[in-house]
Amino acid sequence: MPLIAAFSALLRAWLDRAFPAALAPSSSRERADDDEHTRRSIHDVTLEQLGISHWSCHTLL
């Protein structure tokens, strides 16, 4: 039984570190900057993928 209890305690400690219950506080300005960066990144990738799709269809003609 002590082995199971020790394993359980280690697993619980690892899960607490891997998935914290509370998020770290951040300012709304930092969050807005992160959201804007993510939006721009998604926008750039979308445009790149549209360009690749567009030019790859020309090789089929």
CSV table of N, CA, C and O in Angstrom, one decimal:
chain,number,residue,atom,x,y,z
A,1,MET,N,0.8,-1.2,0.0
A,1,MET,CA,0.0,0.0,0.0
A,1,MET,C,0.8,1.3,0.0
A,1,MET,O,0.4,2.2,-0.6
A,2,PRO,N,2.0,1.3,0.7
A,2,PRO,CA,2.8,2.5,0.7
A,2,PRO,C,3.3,2.9,-0.7
A,2,PRO,O,3.4,4.0,-1.1
A,3,LEU,N,3.5,1.9,-1.6
A,3,LEU,CA,3.9,2.1,-2.9
A,3,LEU,C,2.8,2.8,-3.7
A,3,LEU,O,3.1,3.8,-4.5
A,4,ILE,N,1.6,2.4,-3.5
A,4,ILE,CA,0.5,3.0,-4.2
A,4,ILE,C,0.2,4.4,-3.8
A,4,ILE,O,0.0,5.3,-4.6
A,5,ALA,N,0.4,4.6,-2.5
A,5,ALA,CA,0.2,6.0,-1.9
A,5,ALA,C,1.3,6.9,-2.4
A,5,ALA,O,1.0,8.1,-2.8
A,6,ALA,N,2.5,6.4,-2.5
A,6,ALA,CA,3.6,7.3,-3.0
A,6,ALA,C,3.4,7.6,-4.5
A,6,ALA,O,3.6,8.7,-4.9
A,7,PHE,N,3.0,6.6,-5.3
A,7,PHE,CA,2.7,6.8,-6.7
A,7,PHE,C,1.6,7.8,-6.9
A,7,PHE,O,1.7,8.7,-7.7
A,8,SER,N,0.6,7.7,-6.1
A,8,SER,CA,-0.6,8.6,-6.1
A,8,SER,C,-0.1,10.0,-5.8
A,8,SER,O,-0.5,11.0,-6.5
A,9,ALA,N,0.7,10.2,-4.8
A,9,ALA,CA,1.2,11.5,-4.4
A,9,ALA,C,2.1,12.1,-5.5
A,9,ALA,O,1.9,13.3,-5.8
A,10,LEU,N,2.9,11.3,-6.1
A,10,LEU,CA,3.7,11.8,-7.2
A,10,LEU,C,2.9,12.2,-8.4
A,10,LEU,O,3.1,13.2,-9.1
A,11,LEU,N,1.9,11.4,-8.8
A,11,LEU,CA,1.0,11.7,-9.9
A,11,LEU,C,0.2,13.0,-9.6
A,11,LEU,O,0.1,13.8,-10.5
A,12,ARG,N,-0.3,13.1,-8.4
A,12,ARG,CA,-1.0,14.3,-8.0
A,12,ARG,C,-0.2,15.6,-8.1
A,12,ARG,O,-0.6,16.6,-8.7
A,13,ALA,N,1.1,15.5,-7.7
A,13,ALA,CA,2.0,16.6,-7.7
A,13,ALA,C,2.3,16.9,-9.2
A,13,ALA,O,2.4,18.1,-9.6
A,14,TRP,N,2.5,15.9,-10.0
A,14,TRP,CA,2.8,16.2,-11.4
A,14,TRP,C,1.6,16.8,-12.1
A,14,TRP,O,1.8,17.8,-12.9
A,15,LEU,N,0.4,16.3,-11.8
A,15,LEU,CA,-0.8,16.9,-12.4
A,15,LEU,C,-1.0,18.4,-12.0
A,15,LEU,O,-1.4,19.2,-12.8
A,16,ASP,N,-0.7,18.7,-10.7
A,16,ASP,CA,-0.8,20.0,-10.2
A,16,ASP,C,0.1,21.0,-11.0
A,16,ASP,O,-0.2,22.1,-11.3
A,17,ARG,N,1.3,20.5,-11.3
A,17,ARG,CA,2.3,21.3,-12.0
A,17,ARG,C,1.9,21.4,-13.5
A,17,ARG,O,2.0,22.4,-14.1
A,18,ALA,N,1.4,20.3,-14.1
A,18,ALA,CA,1.1,20.3,-15.5
A,18,ALA,C,-0.2,21.1,-15.8
A,18,ALA,O,-0.2,21.7,-16.9
A,19,PHE,N,-1.1,21.0,-14.9
A,19,PHE,CA,-2.4,21.7,-15.1
A,19,PHE,C,-2.8,22.5,-13.9
A,19,PHE,O,-3.6,22.0,-13.1
A,20,PRO,N,-2.3,23.7,-13.8
A,20,PRO,CA,-2.6,24.5,-12.6
A,20,PRO,C,-4.0,24.9,-12.6
A,20,PRO,O,-4.7,25.1,-13.6
A,21,ALA,N,-4.6,24.9,-11.4
A,21,ALA,CA,-6.0,25.2,-11.2
A,21,ALA,C,-6.3,26.7,-11.5
A,21,ALA,O,-7.4,27.0,-12.1
A,22,ALA,N,-5.4,27.6,-11.2
A,22,ALA,CA,-5.6,29.0,-11.5
A,22,ALA,C,-4.6,29.5,-12.5
A,22,ALA,O,-3.5,29.1,-12.5
A,23,LEU,N,-5.1,30.3,-13.4
A,23,LEU,CA,-4.2,30.9,-14.4
A,23,LEU,C,-3.4,32.0,-13.8
A,23,LEU,O,-3.9,32.7,-12.8
A,24,ALA,N,-2.2,32.2,-14.3
A,24,ALA,CA,-1.4,33.3,-13.8
A,24,ALA,C,-2.1,34.6,-14.2
A,24,ALA,O,-2.6,34.8,-15.3
A,25,PRO,N,-2.1,35.6,-13.2
A,25,PRO,CA,-2.7,36.9,-13.6
A,25,PRO,C,-1.9,37.6,-14.6
A,25,PRO,O,-0.7,37.6,-14.7
A,26,SER,N,-2.6,38.2,-15.6
A,26,SER,CA,-2.0,39.0,-16.6
A,26,SER,C,-2.9,40.2,-16.9
A,26,SER,O,-4.1,40.1,-16.7
A,27,SER,N,-2.3,41.2,-17.3
A,27,SER,CA,-3.1,42.5,-17.5
A,27,SER,C,-3.9,42.3,-18.8
A,27,SER,O,-3.6,41.5,-19.7
A,28,SER,N,-5.0,43.1,-18.9
A,28,SER,CA,-5.8,43.0,-20.1
A,28,SER,C,-5.1,43.5,-21.3
A,28,SER,O,-5.3,43.1,-22.4
A,29,ARG,N,-4.1,44.4,-21.1
A,29,ARG,CA,-3.3,45.0,-22.2
A,29,ARG,C,-2.4,43.9,-22.8
A,29,ARG,O,-2.3,43.7,-24.0
A,30,GLU,N,-1.8,43.1,-21.9
A,30,GLU,CA,-0.9,42.0,-22.4
A,30,GLU,C,-1.8,40.9,-23.1
A,30,GLU,O,-1.4,40.4,-24.2
A,31,ARG,N,-3.0,40.7,-22.6
A,31,ARG,CA,-3.9,39.7,-23.2
A,31,ARG,C,-4.3,40.2,-24.6
A,31,ARG,O,-4.4,39.5,-25.6
A,32,ALA,N,-4.6,41.5,-24.7
A,32,ALA,CA,-5.0,42.1,-26.0
A,32,ALA,C,-3.9,42.1,-27.0
A,32,ALA,O,-4.1,41.8,-28.2
A,33,ASP,N,-2.6,42.3,-26.5
A,33,ASP,CA,-1.5,42.2,-27.4
A,33,ASP,C,-1.3,40.8,-27.9
A,33,ASP,O,-1.0,40.6,-29.1
A,34,ASP,N,-1.5,39.8,-27.0
A,34,ASP,CA,-1.4,38.4,-27.4
A,34,ASP,C,-2.5,38.0,-28.4
A,34,ASP,O,-2.2,37.3,-29.4
A,35,ASP,N,-3.7,38.5,-28.2
A,35,ASP,CA,-4.8,38.2,-29.1
A,35,ASP,C,-4.5,38.8,-30.5
A,35,ASP,O,-4.8,38.2,-31.5
A,36,GLU,N,-4.0,40.1,-30.5
A,36,GLU,CA,-3.7,40.7,-31.8
A,36,GLU,C,-2.6,40.0,-32.5
A,36,GLU,O,-2.7,39.8,-33.7
A,37,HIS,N,-1.6,39.5,-31.8
A,37,HIS,CA,-0.5,38.8,-32.4
A,37,HIS,C,-1.0,37.5,-33.0
A,37,HIS,O,-0.7,37.1,-34.1
A,38,THR,N,-1.9,36.8,-32.2
A,38,THR,CA,-2.4,35.5,-32.7
A,38,THR,C,-3.3,35.8,-34.0
A,38,THR,O,-3.2,35.0,-34.9
A,39,ARG,N,-4.1,36.8,-33.9
A,39,ARG,CA,-5.0,37.2,-35.1
A,39,ARG,C,-4.1,37.5,-36.3
A,39,ARG,O,-4.4,37.0,-37.4
A,40,ARG,N,-3.1,38.2,-36.1
A,40,ARG,CA,-2.2,38.6,-37.3
A,40,ARG,C,-1.5,37.3,-37.8
A,40,ARG,O,-1.4,37.1,-39.0
A,41,SER,N,-1.1,36.4,-36.9
A,41,SER,CA,-0.4,35.2,-37.3
A,41,SER,C,-1.4,34.3,-38.1
A,41,SER,O,-1.0,33.8,-39.2
A,42,ILE,N,-2.6,34.2,-37.6
A,42,ILE,CA,-3.6,33.4,-38.4
A,42,ILE,C,-3.9,34.0,-39.7
A,42,ILE,O,-4.0,33.3,-40.7
A,43,HIS,N,-4.0,35.3,-39.7
A,43,HIS,CA,-4.3,36.0,-41.0
A,43,HIS,C,-3.2,35.8,-42.0
A,43,HIS,O,-3.4,35.5,-43.2
A,44,ASP,N,-1.9,35.9,-41.6
A,44,ASP,CA,-0.8,35.7,-42.5
A,44,ASP,C,-0.7,34.3,-43.0
A,44,ASP,O,-0.5,34.1,-44.2
A,45,VAL,N,-0.9,33.3,-42.1
A,45,VAL,CA,-0.9,31.9,-42.6
A,45,VAL,C,-2.0,31.7,-43.6
A,45,VAL,O,-1.8,31.0,-44.6
A,46,THR,N,-3.2,32.2,-43.3
A,46,THR,CA,-4.3,32.0,-44.2
A,46,THR,C,-4.0,32.6,-45.6
A,46,THR,O,-4.3,32.0,-46.6
A,47,LEU,N,-3.5,33.8,-45.6
A,47,LEU,CA,-3.1,34.4,-46.9
A,47,LEU,C,-2.1,33.6,-47.6
A,47,LEU,O,-2.1,33.4,-48.8
A,48,GLU,N,-1.1,33.1,-46.9
A,48,GLU,CA,-0.1,32.3,-47.5
A,48,GLU,C,-0.7,31.0,-48.1
A,48,GLU,O,-0.3,30.6,-49.2
A,49,GLN,N,-1.6,30.4,-47.3
A,49,GLN,CA,-2.2,29.1,-47.8
A,49,GLN,C,-3.1,29.4,-49.1
A,49,GLN,O,-3.1,28.6,-50.0
A,50,LEU,N,-3.8,30.6,-49.1
A,50,LEU,CA,-4.5,30.9,-50.3
A,50,LEU,C,-3.6,31.1,-51.5
A,50,LEU,O,-4.0,30.7,-52.6
A,51,GLY,N,-2.5,31.7,-51.3
A,51,GLY,CA,-1.6,31.9,-52.4
A,51,GLY,C,-1.0,30.6,-52.9
A,51,GLY,O,-0.9,30.4,-54.1
A,52,ILE,N,-0.7,29.7,-52.0
A,52,ILE,CA,-0.2,28.4,-52.4
A,52,ILE,C,-1.3,27.7,-53.2
A,52,ILE,O,-1.0,27.1,-54.2
A,53,SER,N,-2.5,27.7,-52.7
A,53,SER,CA,-3.6,27.0,-53.4
A,53,SER,C,-3.8,27.6,-54.8
A,53,SER,O,-4.0,26.9,-55.7
A,54,HIS,N,-3.7,29.0,-54.8
A,54,HIS,CA,-4.0,29.6,-56.1
A,54,HIS,C,-2.9,29.3,-57.1
A,54,HIS,O,-3.2,28.9,-58.3
A,55,TRP,N,-1.6,29.4,-56.8
A,55,TRP,CA,-0.6,29.1,-57.7
A,55,TRP,C,-0.4,27.6,-58.0
A,55,TRP,O,0.0,27.2,-59.1
A,56,SER,N,-0.8,26.7,-57.1
A,56,SER,CA,-0.7,25.3,-57.4
A,56,SER,C,-1.8,24.9,-58.4
A,56,SER,O,-1.6,23.9,-59.1
A,57,CYS,N,-2.9,25.6,-58.5
A,57,CYS,CA,-3.9,25.2,-59.4
A,57,CYS,C,-3.5,25.6,-60.8
A,57,CYS,O,-4.0,25.0,-61.8
A,58,HIS,N,-2.6,26.5,-61.0
A,58,HIS,CA,-2.1,26.9,-62.4
A,58,HIS,C,-1.3,25.8,-63.0
A,58,HIS,O,-1.2,25.7,-64.2
A,59,THR,N,-0.7,25.0,-62.2
A,59,THR,CA,0.1,23.9,-62.8
A,59,THR,C,-0.8,22.8,-63.3
A,59,THR,O,-0.3,21.9,-64.1
A,60,LEU,N,-2.0,22.7,-62.9
A,60,LEU,CA,-2.9,21.7,-63.4
A,60,LEU,C,-3.5,22.0,-64.7
A,60,LEU,O,-4.1,21.2,-65.4
A,61,LEU,N,-3.4,23.3,-65.2
A,61,LEU,CA,-4.0,23.7,-66.4
A,61,LEU,C,-3.2,23.3,-67.6
A,61,LEU,O,-2.1,23.3,-67.7
